[in-house]
Backbone as CSV, one residue per row, in Angstrom:
resi,resn,N_x,N_y,N_z,CA_x,CA_y,CA_z,C_x,C_y,C_z
1,MET,0.981,-1.129,0.297,-0.069,-0.075,0.345,1.136,1.454,-0.061
2,ILE,0.621,2.033,-0.650,1.362,3.402,-0.697,0.603,4.127,-0.494
3,GLU,1.751,5.128,0.606,0.949,6.180,1.576,0.903,7.517,0.650
4,THR,0.049,8.078,0.803,-0.090,9.601,-0.047,0.630,10.565,1.170
5,ARG,1.069,11.235,0.244,1.853,12.337,0.961,1.724,13.771,0.298
6,LEU,2.025,14.856,1.111,1.657,16.006,0.589,2.598,16.633,1.121
7,THR,3.882,17.545,0.443,4.620,17.998,0.735,4.869,19.432,-0.002
8,LYS,4.771,20.141,1.056,4.639,22.247,0.460,6.171,22.204,-0.330
9,THR,5.646,23.031,-1.243,6.921,23.339,-2.409,7.195,24.952,-1.564
10,ARG,6.005,25.776,-1.689,6.336,27.023,-1.457,4.848,27.931,-1.207
11,ILE,5.137,29.175,-1.358,3.644,29.932,-0.974,4.774,31.752,-1.295
12,ARG,3.972,31.712,-2.730,3.993,32.820,-3.484,2.924,33.407,-4.117
13,GLY,2.846,34.982,-3.640,1.758,35.669,-4.548,0.413,35.370,-4.142
14,GLY,0.020,35.336,-2.651,-1.107,34.648,-2.230,-1.580,33.095,-2.157
15,LEU,-0.459,32.217,-3.097,-1.367,30.570,-3.450,0.254,29.632,-2.676
16,TRP,-0.407,29.100,-2.214,0.436,27.815,-1.575,0.255,26.448,-2.474
17,GLU,1.480,26.055,-2.568,1.595,25.277,-3.397,2.506,24.299,-2.630
18,GLY,2.038,22.655,-3.369,2.612,22.024,-2.729,2.455,20.377,-3.795
19,VAL,3.309,19.393,-3.409,3.469,18.490,-4.169,2.063,16.957,-3.670
20,LEU,1.372,16.326,-4.164,0.511,15.215,-3.428,1.436,14.097,-4.235
21,SER,1.822,13.183,-3.289,2.697,11.977,-3.940,2.133,10.553,-3.681
22,GLY,1.382,9.546,-4.216,1.354,8.189,-3.688,-0.077,7.939,-4.350
23,SER,-0.415,8.617,-5.375,-1.865,8.313,-5.593,-1.892,8.540,-7.013
24,GLN,-2.216,7.509,-7.907,-2.373,7.041,-9.376,-3.756,7.928,-10.419
25,GLU,-4.774,7.788,-8.968,-5.976,8.685,-9.444,-5.882,9.730,-8.960
26,LYS,-6.609,10.943,-9.807,-6.534,12.371,-8.891,-7.428,12.475,-7.966
27,PRO,-6.667,12.677,-6.803,-7.286,13.103,-5.613,-8.113,14.062,-5.232
28,ALA,-9.278,14.092,-4.773,-10.159,14.805,-4.280,-9.639,15.786,-3.164
29,ILE,-9.119,16.975,-2.984,-8.919,17.957,-1.794,-9.487,18.302,-1.178
30,GLU,-9.644,19.079,-0.046,-10.333,19.997,0.790,-9.423,20.875,1.524
31,VAL,-9.799,22.058,1.320,-8.973,22.585,2.436,-9.995,23.489,3.308
32,THR,-9.546,24.043,5.014,-10.896,24.482,5.553,-10.098,25.696,6.370
33,LEU,-10.683,26.563,6.700,-10.085,27.677,7.595,-11.235,27.719,8.288
34,LEU,-10.667,27.460,9.610,-11.867,27.622,10.783,-13.505,26.585,10.466
35,GLU,-13.121,25.392,9.994,-14.011,24.327,9.788,-14.637,25.079,8.447
36,ARG,-14.185,26.421,7.407,-15.034,26.650,6.396,-14.017,26.296,4.947
37,PRO,-14.638,26.162,3.967,-13.935,25.125,2.839,-13.390,26.496,2.246
38,ILE,-12.079,26.132,1.671,-11.891,27.286,0.759,-11.923,26.838,-0.529
39,ALA,-12.526,27.956,-1.403,-12.765,27.973,-2.831,-11.348,28.399,-3.452
40,GLY,-11.552,27.569,-4.852,-10.665,27.542,-5.893,-9.107,27.047,-5.626
41,VAL,-9.626,25.766,-5.063,-8.429,24.675,-5.183,-8.239,23.609,-5.963
42,THR,-6.985,23.610,-6.567,-6.945,23.033,-7.516,-5.779,22.010,-7.457
43,VAL,-6.049,20.980,-8.328,-4.968,19.407,-8.006,-5.161,19.172,-9.345
44,ASP,-3.761,19.185,-10.224,-3.217,18.847,-11.550,-2.188,17.776,-11.291
45,ALA,-2.158,17.021,-12.407,-1.556,15.919,-12.849,0.257,16.945,-13.053
46,VAL,1.127,16.346,-12.404,2.503,16.714,-12.536,3.183,16.027,-13.785
47,PRO,3.524,16.810,-14.899,3.845,16.307,-16.311,5.015,15.304,-16.023
48,ASP,5.274,14.564,-16.604,6.297,13.489,-16.502,6.502,12.679,-15.145
49,ARG,5.205,12.667,-14.280,5.828,12.255,-12.957,4.473,11.709,-12.629
50,SER,4.552,10.390,-12.809,3.155,9.425,-12.823,2.661,9.447,-10.957
51,GLY,2.207,9.263,-10.737,1.685,9.392,-9.229,1.426,10.553,-8.342
52,GLU,1.790,11.503,-9.003,2.187,12.848,-8.688,1.639,13.939,-8.941
53,TRP,1.054,14.901,-8.177,-0.146,16.049,-8.393,0.515,17.062,-7.365
54,ALA,0.359,18.332,-8.597,0.231,19.547,-7.997,-1.105,20.533,-7.579
55,VAL,-0.849,20.576,-6.195,-1.705,20.998,-5.506,-1.667,22.866,-5.023
56,ARG,-2.659,23.393,-5.330,-2.713,24.813,-5.829,-3.884,25.299,-4.777
57,VAL,-3.760,26.165,-3.444,-4.487,26.654,-2.491,-4.298,28.044,-2.808
58,PRO,-5.555,28.712,-3.033,-5.236,30.336,-2.795,-5.656,30.576,-1.550
59,ILE,-4.840,31.937,-1.032,-5.172,32.294,0.258,-6.027,33.699,0.199
60,PRO,-6.988,33.457,0.807,-8.473,34.658,0.124,-7.634,35.746,1.581
61,ALA,-8.381,36.808,0.465,-7.518,38.351,1.156,-8.258,38.166,2.507
62,ASP,-9.643,37.738,3.060,-10.100,38.083,4.185,-9.545,37.457,4.980
63,ALA,-8.521,36.112,4.728,-8.087,34.961,5.590,-6.955,36.075,6.584
64,LEU,-6.304,36.814,6.194,-5.422,37.817,6.683,-5.827,38.861,7.642
65,SER,-6.357,38.309,8.979,-6.348,39.532,10.165,-5.358,38.902,10.866
66,GLU,-5.748,39.804,11.800,-5.068,40.117,12.838,-4.909,38.153,13.522
67,GLY,-3.421,37.899,14.018,-3.377,36.556,14.818,-3.095,35.497,14.163
68,VAL,-3.292,34.595,14.504,-3.094,32.927,13.793,-4.098,32.236,12.861
69,GLN,-4.101,32.119,11.658,-5.169,31.028,10.736,-4.286,30.159,10.242
70,THR,-4.732,28.917,10.802,-4.369,27.542,10.375,-5.335,26.992,9.306
71,PHE,-4.808,26.402,8.288,-5.529,26.424,6.894,-5.187,24.845,7.216
72,VAL,-6.195,23.674,6.945,-6.136,22.214,7.139,-6.471,21.603,5.487
73,ILE,-5.435,20.869,5.238,-5.734,20.109,3.930,-5.965,18.708,4.123
74,ARG,-7.100,18.106,3.448,-7.338,16.630,3.839,-8.299,16.160,2.596
75,GLU,-7.883,15.293,2.474,-8.619,14.464,0.947,-10.003,14.239,1.431
76,THR,-11.003,15.147,0.405,-12.348,15.011,0.821,-13.123,13.348,1.130
77,GLY,-13.666,13.855,2.501,-14.315,12.732,2.852,-13.560,12.285,4.012
78,SER,-12.294,12.593,4.437,-11.523,11.903,5.377,-11.335,12.975,6.214
79,ALA,-10.748,12.358,7.609,-10.604,13.197,8.528,-9.144,13.028,8.348
80,GLU,-8.479,12.292,8.347,-6.948,12.268,8.073,-6.170,13.617,7.498
81,THR,-5.530,14.482,8.581,-5.029,15.841,7.401,-3.561,15.171,7.206
82,LEU,-3.775,15.786,5.740,-2.457,15.276,4.898,-1.333,16.756,4.920
83,ALA,-1.974,17.759,5.376,-0.896,19.115,5.651,-1.768,19.760,5.921
84,HIS,-0.807,20.716,6.565,-1.342,22.294,7.299,-0.446,23.334,7.233
85,PHE,-0.847,24.821,7.161,-0.051,25.918,6.787,-0.668,26.934,7.869
86,THR,0.049,27.735,8.346,-0.236,28.684,9.416,0.195,29.935,8.971
87,ILE,-0.620,31.145,8.849,-0.138,32.183,8.676,-0.123,33.067,10.044
88,ILE,0.922,34.051,10.300,0.448,34.515,11.498,0.976,36.527,11.038
89,THR,-0.222,37.195,11.315,-0.051,38.157,11.093,-0.652,39.607,12.280
90,GLY,-0.024,40.570,12.472,-0.494,41.679,12.857,0.571,41.692,14.431
91,VAL,1.671,40.641,14.515,2.250,40.492,16.318,3.733,39.766,15.199
92,ALA,4.748,39.915,15.862,6.012,39.415,15.656,5.670,37.957,16.494
93,MET,6.384,36.963,15.330,6.122,35.772,15.593,7.417,35.410,16.615
94,GLU,7.135,35.066,17.765,7.700,34.841,18.823,8.081,33.063,18.771
95,ASP,7.128,32.584,18.878,7.532,31.148,19.156,6.468,30.311,18.009
96,ASP,6.500,29.426,17.716,5.363,28.901,16.426,4.186,27.720,17.327
97,MET,4.658,28.110,18.831,3.787,27.500,19.808,2.109,27.737,19.718
98,ARG,1.602,28.998,19.163,0.442,29.481,18.696,-0.267,28.520,17.655
99,ALA,0.937,28.244,16.877,0.307,27.973,15.445,-0.662,26.427,15.736
100,GLU,0.813,26.056,16.455,0.534,24.401,17.052,-0.970,24.300,17.791
101,VAL,-1.032,25.763,19.057,-1.991,25.262,19.864,-3.717,25.643,18.886
102,ASP,-3.578,26.512,17.917,-4.648,26.743,16.830,-4.954,24.987,16.195
103,LEU,-3.770,24.814,15.471,-4.266,23.362,15.310,-4.494,22.062,15.790
104,LEU,-4.180,22.176,16.743,-4.610,21.077,18.080,-6.334,21.373,18.268
105,ARG,-6.530,22.503,18.963,-7.975,22.896,18.837,-8.627,22.794,17.772
106,GLN,-8.201,22.993,16.582,-8.948,22.370,14.978,-9.558,21.201,15.349
107,GLU,-8.216,20.207,15.475,-8.194,18.809,15.572,-9.290,18.332,16.665
108,LEU,-9.107,18.955,17.568,-10.360,18.367,19.051,-11.574,18.657,18.561
109,ASP,-12.080,20.010,17.917,-13.435,20.123,17.290,-13.285,18.932,16.388
110,MET,-12.886,18.401,15.215,-13.178,17.091,14.538,-13.181,16.471,15.185
111,LEU,-12.664,16.159,16.116,-12.694,14.634,16.883,-14.182,14.691,17.839
112,LYS,-14.770,16.017,18.211,-15.848,15.987,19.128,-16.792,15.937,18.275
113,ARG,-17.113,16.181,17.101,-17.991,16.133,16.299,-17.797,14.828,15.918
114,ALA,-16.799,13.876,15.255,-16.665,12.249,15.289,-17.023,12.066,16.360
115,PHE,-16.907,12.132,17.343,-17.387,11.391,18.513,-18.962,11.325,18.726
116,ARG,-19.441,12.400,18.355,-21.108,13.160,19.077,-21.687,12.574,17.786
117,ARG,-21.069,12.219,16.470,-21.659,11.579,15.638,-21.773,10.150,15.523
118,HIS,-20.502,9.586,16.168,-20.514,8.447,16.546,-21.421,7.629,17.590
119,CYS,-21.806,8.122,18.738,-23.128,8.058,19.483,-24.042,8.123,19.430
120,LEU,-24.368,8.974,18.425,-25.827,8.954,17.789,-25.960,7.830,17.197
121,GLU,-25.069,7.418,16.447,-25.221,6.159,15.287,-25.612,5.028,16.047
122,THR,-24.661,4.913,17.438,-24.862,3.772,18.081,-25.992,3.681,18.452
123,MET,-26.477,4.674,19.155,-27.523,4.470,20.297,-29.168,4.485,19.216
124,ALA,-28.757,4.711,18.150,-30.016,4.276,17.324,-30.867,2.701,16.914
């Protein structure tokens, strides 16, 4: 079994870019910020590199606000995070700990929803 892996390549001009490897078929990718989907995400085959896909995520201007903003990248319908990236604005970045706490908070919220859904399904 080949593991799907997403590697960041760069952020430039308001666009996060990465390469997803390990999938022969075009993957469906979703990106969220504060559990809201980001529009305009593209996934294109990398020429001459079988099983590799160029992933591009536009960074919306309204996401650039004071504080820490963490974008979470997943395969559509999966709870597993392929990658994430964080943008910190308005204050000097003293430590990356705020970004990690923000990501943990989002993952905890996702787990709570999944657990509640599981409880509802098993009670029925």
